[in-house]
Amino acid sequence: MKIGVFDSGVGGQSVANAIAKALPEHQVELREDHEHIPYGIRQPAEILGFVVPILQSMVDDGCAVIVVACNTVSTTLIDKLRQEFSIPLIAMEPMVKPAAAMTKTGVIAVCATPTTLASERYRQLKADYAIDVQVLEPDCSDWAGMIEHHQVDSRKLAERIQEVLDQSADVIVLGCTHYHWIEDDIKALIAGRATVIQPEQAVIAQLRRVLGQLP
Ligand code: DGL
């Protein structure tokens, strides 16, 4: 079957690679929106105008399911997109629930774009699952651009990570698929002092369930 994977940029490639590895019997079709990246500093209404035609082209190309491999789009627009499209759309959003369940210090850090952090869905995730947990939101507003253009500033990254470690965060959530590309760098900086989590494997499990239900 044809699985569509969509993101504003290179975050989609990381998710597409993981899906292709886990489900080699299926075909993966990746779309990015280089013209409009970064999404994470834009308003949802503007992003919706970019995303609808791209998803439509994937449906027209025969995708049976689309993974919205973008936390920014998933947390702000997934309900609207599900009304618009009849094929299953799989969303990716910050793993607040597992992080809150894992933390021993009672402090987690969510690294995500400004638009994701401002979304109602993210607010709801915190209200539902992290009411007793302190949630740090380091400024990652320039990370997606940095990663997209292969210009990761190691010093800045180290500062951000040190800040959350200094505040006792023991779980760090990668809430933007672009950040999957620097997961190993972050783990190296942390050197075992915290756990880094991201939703690729959970999304693959959900994808398997959805594919199993398709006619
Ligand atoms: N990769 C996207 C996400 O997961 C956002 C990158 C961007 O700002 O365009 O949120």
PDB file of C-alpha atoms and ligand atoms in Angstrom:
ATOM      1  CA  MET A   1       0.000   0.000   0.000  1.00  0.00           C
ATOM      2  CA  LYS A   2       1.104   3.593  -0.471  1.00  0.00           C
ATOM      3  CA  ILE A   3       1.787   5.491   2.769  1.00  0.00           C
ATOM      4  CA  GLY A   4       2.037   9.267   2.510  1.00  0.00           C
ATOM      5  CA  VAL A   5       4.353  11.138   4.878  1.00  0.00           C
ATOM      6  CA  PHE A   6       4.111  14.903   5.070  1.00  0.00           C
ATOM      7  CA  ASP A   7       6.083  17.608   6.873  1.00  0.00           C
ATOM      8  CA  SER A   8       7.176  21.153   6.164  1.00  0.00           C
ATOM      9  CA  GLY A   9      10.745  19.902   5.630  1.00  0.00           C
ATOM     10  CA  VAL A  10      13.421  17.393   6.613  1.00  0.00           C
ATOM     11  CA  GLY A  11      11.564  16.182   9.703  1.00  0.00           C
ATOM     12  CA  GLY A  12       9.385  14.153   7.333  1.00  0.00           C
ATOM     13  CA  GLN A  13      12.420  12.344   5.951  1.00  0.00           C
ATOM     14  CA  SER A  14      13.372  11.068   9.381  1.00  0.00           C
ATOM     15  CA  VAL A  15       9.866   9.683   9.914  1.00  0.00           C
ATOM     16  CA  ALA A  16       9.680   8.290   6.362  1.00  0.00           C
ATOM     17  CA  ASN A  17      13.001   6.466   6.896  1.00  0.00           C
ATOM     18  CA  ALA A  18      11.743   4.877  10.113  1.00  0.00           C
ATOM     19  CA  ILE A  19       8.486   3.790   8.424  1.00  0.00           C
ATOM     20  CA  ALA A  20      10.267   2.377   5.365  1.00  0.00           C
ATOM     21  CA  LYS A  21      12.558   0.377   7.664  1.00  0.00           C
ATOM     22  CA  ALA A  22       9.701  -0.963   9.803  1.00  0.00           C
ATOM     23  CA  LEU A  23       7.257  -1.645   6.960  1.00  0.00           C
ATOM     24  CA  PRO A  24       9.366  -2.540   3.904  1.00  0.00           C
ATOM     25  CA  GLU A  25       6.417  -4.229   2.190  1.00  0.00           C
ATOM     26  CA  HIS A  26       4.724  -0.843   1.709  1.00  0.00           C
ATOM     27  CA  GLN A  27       5.645   2.119  -0.451  1.00  0.00           C
ATOM     28  CA  VAL A  28       6.392   5.436   1.262  1.00  0.00           C
ATOM     29  CA  GLU A  29       5.705   8.721  -0.513  1.00  0.00           C
ATOM     30  CA  LEU A  30       7.219  11.795   1.129  1.00  0.00           C
ATOM     31  CA  ARG A  31       6.149  15.398   0.564  1.00  0.00           C
ATOM     32  CA  GLU A  32       7.757  18.517   2.012  1.00  0.00           C
ATOM     33  CA  ASP A  33       6.894  22.191   1.686  1.00  0.00           C
ATOM     34  CA  HIS A  34      10.247  23.860   1.132  1.00  0.00           C
ATOM     35  CA  GLU A  35       8.597  27.039  -0.049  1.00  0.00           C
ATOM     36  CA  HIS A  36       6.914  27.738   3.291  1.00  0.00           C
ATOM     37  CA  ILE A  37       9.144  26.208   5.957  1.00  0.00           C
ATOM     38  CA  PRO A  38       9.283  26.962   8.877  1.00  0.00           C
ATOM     39  CA  TYR A  39       5.662  26.329   9.775  1.00  0.00           C
ATOM     40  CA  GLY A  40       6.369  26.570  13.479  1.00  0.00           C
ATOM     41  CA  ILE A  41       6.370  30.363  13.592  1.00  0.00           C
ATOM     42  CA  ARG A  42       3.226  30.764  11.459  1.00  0.00           C
ATOM     43  CA  GLN A  43      -0.448  30.951  12.324  1.00  0.00           C
ATOM     44  CA  PRO A  44      -2.579  27.788  11.829  1.00  0.00           C
ATOM     45  CA  ALA A  45      -4.919  29.452   9.302  1.00  0.00           C
ATOM     46  CA  GLU A  46      -1.985  30.262   7.048  1.00  0.00           C
ATOM     47  CA  ILE A  47      -0.523  26.758   7.430  1.00  0.00           C
ATOM     48  CA  LEU A  48      -3.900  25.204   6.541  1.00  0.00           C
ATOM     49  CA  GLY A  49      -3.773  26.953   3.165  1.00  0.00           C
ATOM     50  CA  PHE A  50      -0.400  25.324   2.430  1.00  0.00           C
ATOM     51  CA  VAL A  51      -1.238  21.855   3.701  1.00  0.00           C
ATOM     52  CA  VAL A  52      -4.606  21.123   2.079  1.00  0.00           C
ATOM     53  CA  PRO A  53      -3.379  21.135  -1.552  1.00  0.00           C
ATOM     54  CA  ILE A  54      -0.343  19.031  -0.616  1.00  0.00           C
ATOM     55  CA  LEU A  55      -2.406  16.374   1.154  1.00  0.00           C
ATOM     56  CA  GLN A  56      -4.883  16.442  -1.746  1.00  0.00           C
ATOM     57  CA  SER A  57      -2.058  15.714  -4.188  1.00  0.00           C
ATOM     58  CA  MET A  58      -1.036  12.734  -2.039  1.00  0.00           C
ATOM     59  CA  VAL A  59      -4.596  11.426  -2.025  1.00  0.00           C
ATOM     60  CA  ASP A  60      -4.705  11.897  -5.826  1.00  0.00           C
ATOM     61  CA  ASP A  61      -1.468   9.910  -6.035  1.00  0.00           C
ATOM     62  CA  GLY A  62      -3.142   6.963  -4.336  1.00  0.00           C
ATOM     63  CA  CYS A  63      -1.924   7.221  -0.736  1.00  0.00           C
ATOM     64  CA  ALA A  64      -4.117   4.980   1.424  1.00  0.00           C
ATOM     65  CA  VAL A  65      -3.095   6.720   4.644  1.00  0.00           C
ATOM     66  CA  ILE A  66      -1.094   9.858   5.435  1.00  0.00           C
ATOM     67  CA  VAL A  67       1.217  10.373   8.400  1.00  0.00           C
ATOM     68  CA  VAL A  68       1.180  14.052   9.279  1.00  0.00           C
ATOM     69  CA  ALA A  69       4.817  13.987  10.392  1.00  0.00           C
ATOM     70  CA  CYS A  70       4.630  17.492  11.755  1.00  0.00           C
ATOM     71  CA  ASN A  71       3.722  18.305  15.346  1.00  0.00           C
ATOM     72  CA  THR A  72       2.901  21.880  14.349  1.00  0.00           C
ATOM     73  CA  VAL A  73       0.258  20.765  11.841  1.00  0.00           C
ATOM     74  CA  SER A  74      -1.012  17.904  14.005  1.00  0.00           C
ATOM     75  CA  THR A  75      -1.550  19.986  17.145  1.00  0.00           C
ATOM     76  CA  THR A  76      -3.250  22.870  15.349  1.00  0.00           C
ATOM     77  CA  LEU A  77      -5.084  21.448  12.347  1.00  0.00           C
ATOM     78  CA  ILE A  78      -5.667  17.702  12.579  1.00  0.00           C
ATOM     79  CA  ASP A  79      -9.406  17.998  13.289  1.00  0.00           C
ATOM     80  CA  LYS A  80      -9.952  20.318  10.329  1.00  0.00           C
ATOM     81  CA  LEU A  81      -7.855  18.087   8.078  1.00  0.00           C
ATOM     82  CA  ARG A  82      -9.789  14.981   9.140  1.00  0.00           C
ATOM     83  CA  GLN A  83     -13.011  16.757   8.156  1.00  0.00           C
ATOM     84  CA  GLU A  84     -11.510  17.599   4.780  1.00  0.00           C
ATOM     85  CA  PHE A  85     -10.045  14.175   3.912  1.00  0.00           C
ATOM     86  CA  SER A  86     -11.698  10.775   4.119  1.00  0.00           C
ATOM     87  CA  ILE A  87      -8.521   8.624   4.257  1.00  0.00           C
ATOM     88  CA  PRO A  88      -6.935   7.997   7.700  1.00  0.00           C
ATOM     89  CA  LEU A  89      -4.570  10.749   8.869  1.00  0.00           C
ATOM     90  CA  ILE A  90      -2.084   9.797  11.587  1.00  0.00           C
ATOM     91  CA  ALA A  91      -0.983  12.686  13.783  1.00  0.00           C
ATOM     92  CA  MET A  92       2.275  13.282  15.660  1.00  0.00           C
ATOM     93  CA  GLU A  93       2.212  15.328  18.832  1.00  0.00           C
ATOM     94  CA  PRO A  94       4.492  15.941  21.820  1.00  0.00           C
ATOM     95  CA  MET A  95       4.670  12.893  24.128  1.00  0.00           C
ATOM     96  CA  VAL A  96       3.536  14.724  27.247  1.00  0.00           C
ATOM     97  CA  LYS A  97       1.653  11.731  28.664  1.00  0.00           C
ATOM     98  CA  PRO A  98       4.547   9.204  28.598  1.00  0.00           C
ATOM     99  CA  ALA A  99       7.008  11.872  29.761  1.00  0.00           C
ATOM    100  CA  ALA A 100       4.817  12.759  32.746  1.00  0.00           C
ATOM    101  CA  ALA A 101       4.499   9.064  33.594  1.00  0.00           C
ATOM    102  CA  MET A 102       8.275   8.511  33.347  1.00  0.00           C
ATOM    103  CA  THR A 103       9.666  11.473  35.262  1.00  0.00           C
ATOM    104  CA  LYS A 104      11.164  10.828  38.675  1.00  0.00           C
ATOM    105  CA  THR A 105      12.100  14.441  39.391  1.00  0.00           C
ATOM    106  CA  GLY A 106       8.643  15.784  38.462  1.00  0.00           C
ATOM    107  CA  VAL A 107      10.167  18.002  35.772  1.00  0.00           C
ATOM    108  CA  ILE A 108      10.002  17.388  32.014  1.00  0.00           C
ATOM    109  CA  ALA A 109      11.112  19.521  29.083  1.00  0.00           C
ATOM    110  CA  VAL A 110       9.135  19.792  25.862  1.00  0.00           C
ATOM    111  CA  CYS A 111      11.129  20.967  22.860  1.00  0.00           C
ATOM    112  CA  ALA A 112       8.696  22.122  20.186  1.00  0.00           C
ATOM    113  CA  THR A 113       7.918  24.982  17.827  1.00  0.00           C
ATOM    114  CA  PRO A 114       6.239  28.181  19.094  1.00  0.00           C
ATOM    115  CA  THR A 115       3.036  27.315  17.186  1.00  0.00           C
ATOM    116  CA  THR A 116       2.861  23.841  18.766  1.00  0.00           C
ATOM    117  CA  LEU A 117       3.474  25.275  22.237  1.00  0.00           C
ATOM    118  CA  ALA A 118       0.715  27.856  21.671  1.00  0.00           C
ATOM    119  CA  SER A 119      -1.834  25.275  20.469  1.00  0.00           C
ATOM    120  CA  GLU A 120      -5.001  24.342  22.307  1.00  0.00           C
ATOM    121  CA  ARG A 121      -4.208  20.647  21.808  1.00  0.00           C
ATOM    122  CA  TYR A 122      -0.865  21.015  23.600  1.00  0.00           C
ATOM    123  CA  ARG A 123      -2.520  22.973  26.416  1.00  0.00           C
ATOM    124  CA  GLN A 124      -5.030  20.135  26.728  1.00  0.00           C
ATOM    125  CA  LEU A 125      -2.290  17.464  26.814  1.00  0.00           C
ATOM    126  CA  LYS A 126      -0.671  19.275  29.740  1.00  0.00           C
ATOM    127  CA  ALA A 127      -3.991  19.728  31.525  1.00  0.00           C
ATOM    128  CA  ASP A 128      -4.904  16.048  31.055  1.00  0.00           C
ATOM    129  CA  TYR A 129      -1.582  14.390  31.821  1.00  0.00           C
ATOM    130  CA  ALA A 130       0.906  16.768  33.390  1.00  0.00           C
ATOM    131  CA  ILE A 131      -1.047  18.638  35.999  1.00  0.00           C
ATOM    132  CA  ASP A 132       1.344  17.553  38.781  1.00  0.00           C
ATOM    133  CA  VAL A 133       4.460  17.899  36.676  1.00  0.00           C
ATOM    134  CA  GLN A 134       6.523  20.972  35.911  1.00  0.00           C
ATOM    135  CA  VAL A 135       6.770  21.342  32.133  1.00  0.00           C
ATOM    136  CA  LEU A 136       9.739  23.344  30.847  1.00  0.00           C
ATOM    137  CA  GLU A 137       9.498  24.780  27.350  1.00  0.00           C
ATOM    138  CA  PRO A 138      12.974  25.849  26.248  1.00  0.00           C
ATOM    139  CA  ASP A 139      13.202  28.331  23.403  1.00  0.00           C
ATOM    140  CA  CYS A 140      13.642  26.148  20.321  1.00  0.00           C
ATOM    141  CA  SER A 141      12.177  28.696  17.928  1.00  0.00           C
ATOM    142  CA  ASP A 142      15.192  28.637  15.609  1.00  0.00           C
ATOM    143  CA  TRP A 143      15.909  24.903  15.745  1.00  0.00           C
ATOM    144  CA  ALA A 144      13.833  23.803  12.729  1.00  0.00           C
ATOM    145  CA  GLY A 145      15.496  26.394  10.484  1.00  0.00           C
ATOM    146  CA  MET A 146      18.915  25.472  11.855  1.00  0.00           C
ATOM    147  CA  ILE A 147      18.348  21.781  11.156  1.00  0.00           C
ATOM    148  CA  GLU A 148      16.690  22.348   7.779  1.00  0.00           C
ATOM    149  CA  HIS A 149      19.730  24.296   6.584  1.00  0.00           C
ATOM    150  CA  HIS A 150      22.307  21.971   8.181  1.00  0.00           C
ATOM    151  CA  GLN A 151      23.514  24.802  10.401  1.00  0.00           C
ATOM    152  CA  VAL A 152      23.166  23.361  13.864  1.00  0.00           C
ATOM    153  CA  ASP A 153      24.783  25.711  16.364  1.00  0.00           C
ATOM    154  CA  SER A 154      26.283  23.219  18.842  1.00  0.00           C
ATOM    155  CA  ARG A 155      27.018  25.893  21.425  1.00  0.00           C
ATOM    156  CA  LYS A 156      23.416  27.176  21.452  1.00  0.00           C
ATOM    157  CA  LEU A 157      22.085  23.627  21.572  1.00  0.00           C
ATOM    158  CA  ALA A 158      24.336  22.765  24.508  1.00  0.00           C
ATOM    159  CA  GLU A 159      23.147  25.892  26.362  1.00  0.00           C
ATOM    160  CA  ARG A 160      19.477  25.012  25.903  1.00  0.00           C
ATOM    161  CA  ILE A 161      20.011  21.448  27.070  1.00  0.00           C
ATOM    162  CA  GLN A 162      22.105  22.543  30.049  1.00  0.00           C
ATOM    163  CA  GLU A 163      19.329  24.979  31.078  1.00  0.00           C
ATOM    164  CA  VAL A 164      16.736  22.216  31.343  1.00  0.00           C
ATOM    165  CA  LEU A 165      19.138  19.846  33.093  1.00  0.00           C
ATOM    166  CA  ASP A 166      19.931  22.612  35.592  1.00  0.00           C
ATOM    167  CA  GLN A 167      16.213  22.827  36.312  1.00  0.00           C
ATOM    168  CA  SER A 168      16.129  19.057  37.027  1.00  0.00           C
ATOM    169  CA  ALA A 169      14.336  17.859  33.892  1.00  0.00           C
ATOM    170  CA  ASP A 170      14.872  14.114  33.589  1.00  0.00           C
ATOM    171  CA  VAL A 171      12.745  13.534  30.466  1.00  0.00           C
ATOM    172  CA  ILE A 172      13.185  15.572  27.297  1.00  0.00           C
ATOM    173  CA  VAL A 173      10.431  15.357  24.700  1.00  0.00           C
ATOM    174  CA  LEU A 174      11.291  15.992  21.058  1.00  0.00           C
ATOM    175  CA  GLY A 175       8.047  17.629  19.946  1.00  0.00           C
ATOM    176  CA  CYS A 176       9.100  18.526  16.407  1.00  0.00           C
ATOM    177  CA  THR A 177      10.137  15.952  13.825  1.00  0.00           C
ATOM    178  CA  HIS A 178      13.041  18.117  12.679  1.00  0.00           C
ATOM    179  CA  TYR A 179      14.628  17.535  16.101  1.00  0.00           C
ATOM    180  CA  HIS A 180      14.792  13.776  15.452  1.00  0.00           C
ATOM    181  CA  TRP A 181      17.884  14.570  13.369  1.00  0.00           C
ATOM    182  CA  ILE A 182      19.687  15.934  16.450  1.00  0.00           C
ATOM    183  CA  GLU A 183      18.472  13.267  18.863  1.00  0.00           C
ATOM    184  CA  ASP A 184      21.952  11.712  19.048  1.00  0.00           C
ATOM    185  CA  ASP A 185      23.581  15.132  19.612  1.00  0.00           C
ATOM    186  CA  ILE A 186      21.143  15.830  22.444  1.00  0.00           C
ATOM    187  CA  LYS A 187      21.752  12.405  23.976  1.00  0.00           C
ATOM    188  CA  ALA A 188      25.505  13.018  23.834  1.00  0.00           C
ATOM    189  CA  LEU A 189      25.066  16.359  25.650  1.00  0.00           C
ATOM    190  CA  ILE A 190      22.839  14.785  28.281  1.00  0.00           C
ATOM    191  CA  ALA A 191      25.254  11.919  28.907  1.00  0.00           C
ATOM    192  CA  GLY A 192      22.677   9.775  30.701  1.00  0.00           C
ATOM    193  CA  ARG A 193      21.321  12.531  32.950  1.00  0.00           C
ATOM    194  CA  ALA A 194      17.871  12.463  31.277  1.00  0.00           C
ATOM    195  CA  THR A 195      15.863  10.360  28.843  1.00  0.00           C
ATOM    196  CA  VAL A 196      15.012  11.660  25.385  1.00  0.00           C
ATOM    197  CA  ILE A 197      11.726  10.536  23.828  1.00  0.00           C
ATOM    198  CA  GLN A 198      10.053  11.036  20.461  1.00  0.00           C
ATOM    199  CA  PRO A 199       6.984   9.386  18.879  1.00  0.00           C
ATOM    200  CA  GLU A 200       8.338   7.583  15.798  1.00  0.00           C
ATOM    201  CA  GLN A 201       7.807   4.048  17.145  1.00  0.00           C
ATOM    202  CA  ALA A 202       4.347   4.897  18.538  1.00  0.00           C
ATOM    203  CA  VAL A 203       3.371   6.275  15.143  1.00  0.00           C
ATOM    204  CA  ILE A 204       4.602   3.129  13.407  1.00  0.00           C
ATOM    205  CA  ALA A 205       2.520   0.996  15.801  1.00  0.00           C
ATOM    206  CA  GLN A 206      -0.536   3.137  15.039  1.00  0.00           C
ATOM    207  CA  LEU A 207       0.204   2.907  11.322  1.00  0.00           C
ATOM    208  CA  ARG A 208       0.304  -0.901  11.529  1.00  0.00           C
ATOM    209  CA  ARG A 209      -3.126  -0.880  13.222  1.00  0.00           C
ATOM    210  CA  VAL A 210      -4.602   1.454  10.613  1.00  0.00           C
ATOM    211  CA  LEU A 211      -3.144  -0.504   7.682  1.00  0.00           C
ATOM    212  CA  GLY A 212      -4.537  -3.715   9.165  1.00  0.00           C
ATOM    213  CA  GLN A 213      -8.037  -2.239   9.140  1.00  0.00           C
ATOM    214  CA  LEU A 214      -7.951  -0.966   5.566  1.00  0.00           C
ATOM    215  CA  PRO A 215      -9.883  -2.982   2.975  1.00  0.00           C
TER     216      PRO A 215
HETATM  217  N1  DGL B   1       8.771  19.414  11.712  1.00  0.00           N
HETATM  218  C1  DGL B   1       7.713  20.283  12.128  1.00  0.00           C
HETATM  219  C2  DGL B   1       7.104  19.804  13.455  1.00  0.00           C
HETATM  220  O1  DGL B   1       7.157  18.615  13.757  1.00  0.00           O
HETATM  221  C3  DGL B   1       7.963  21.759  12.223  1.00  0.00           C
HETATM  222  C4  DGL B   1       9.071  22.413  11.509  1.00  0.00           C
HETATM  223  C5  DGL B   1       8.705  23.816  11.070  1.00  0.00           C
HETATM  224  O2  DGL B   1       8.744  24.741  11.879  1.00  0.00           O
HETATM  225  O3  DGL B   1       8.346  23.922   9.895  1.00  0.00           O
HETATM  226  O4  DGL B   1       6.550  20.596  14.192  1.00  0.00           O
END
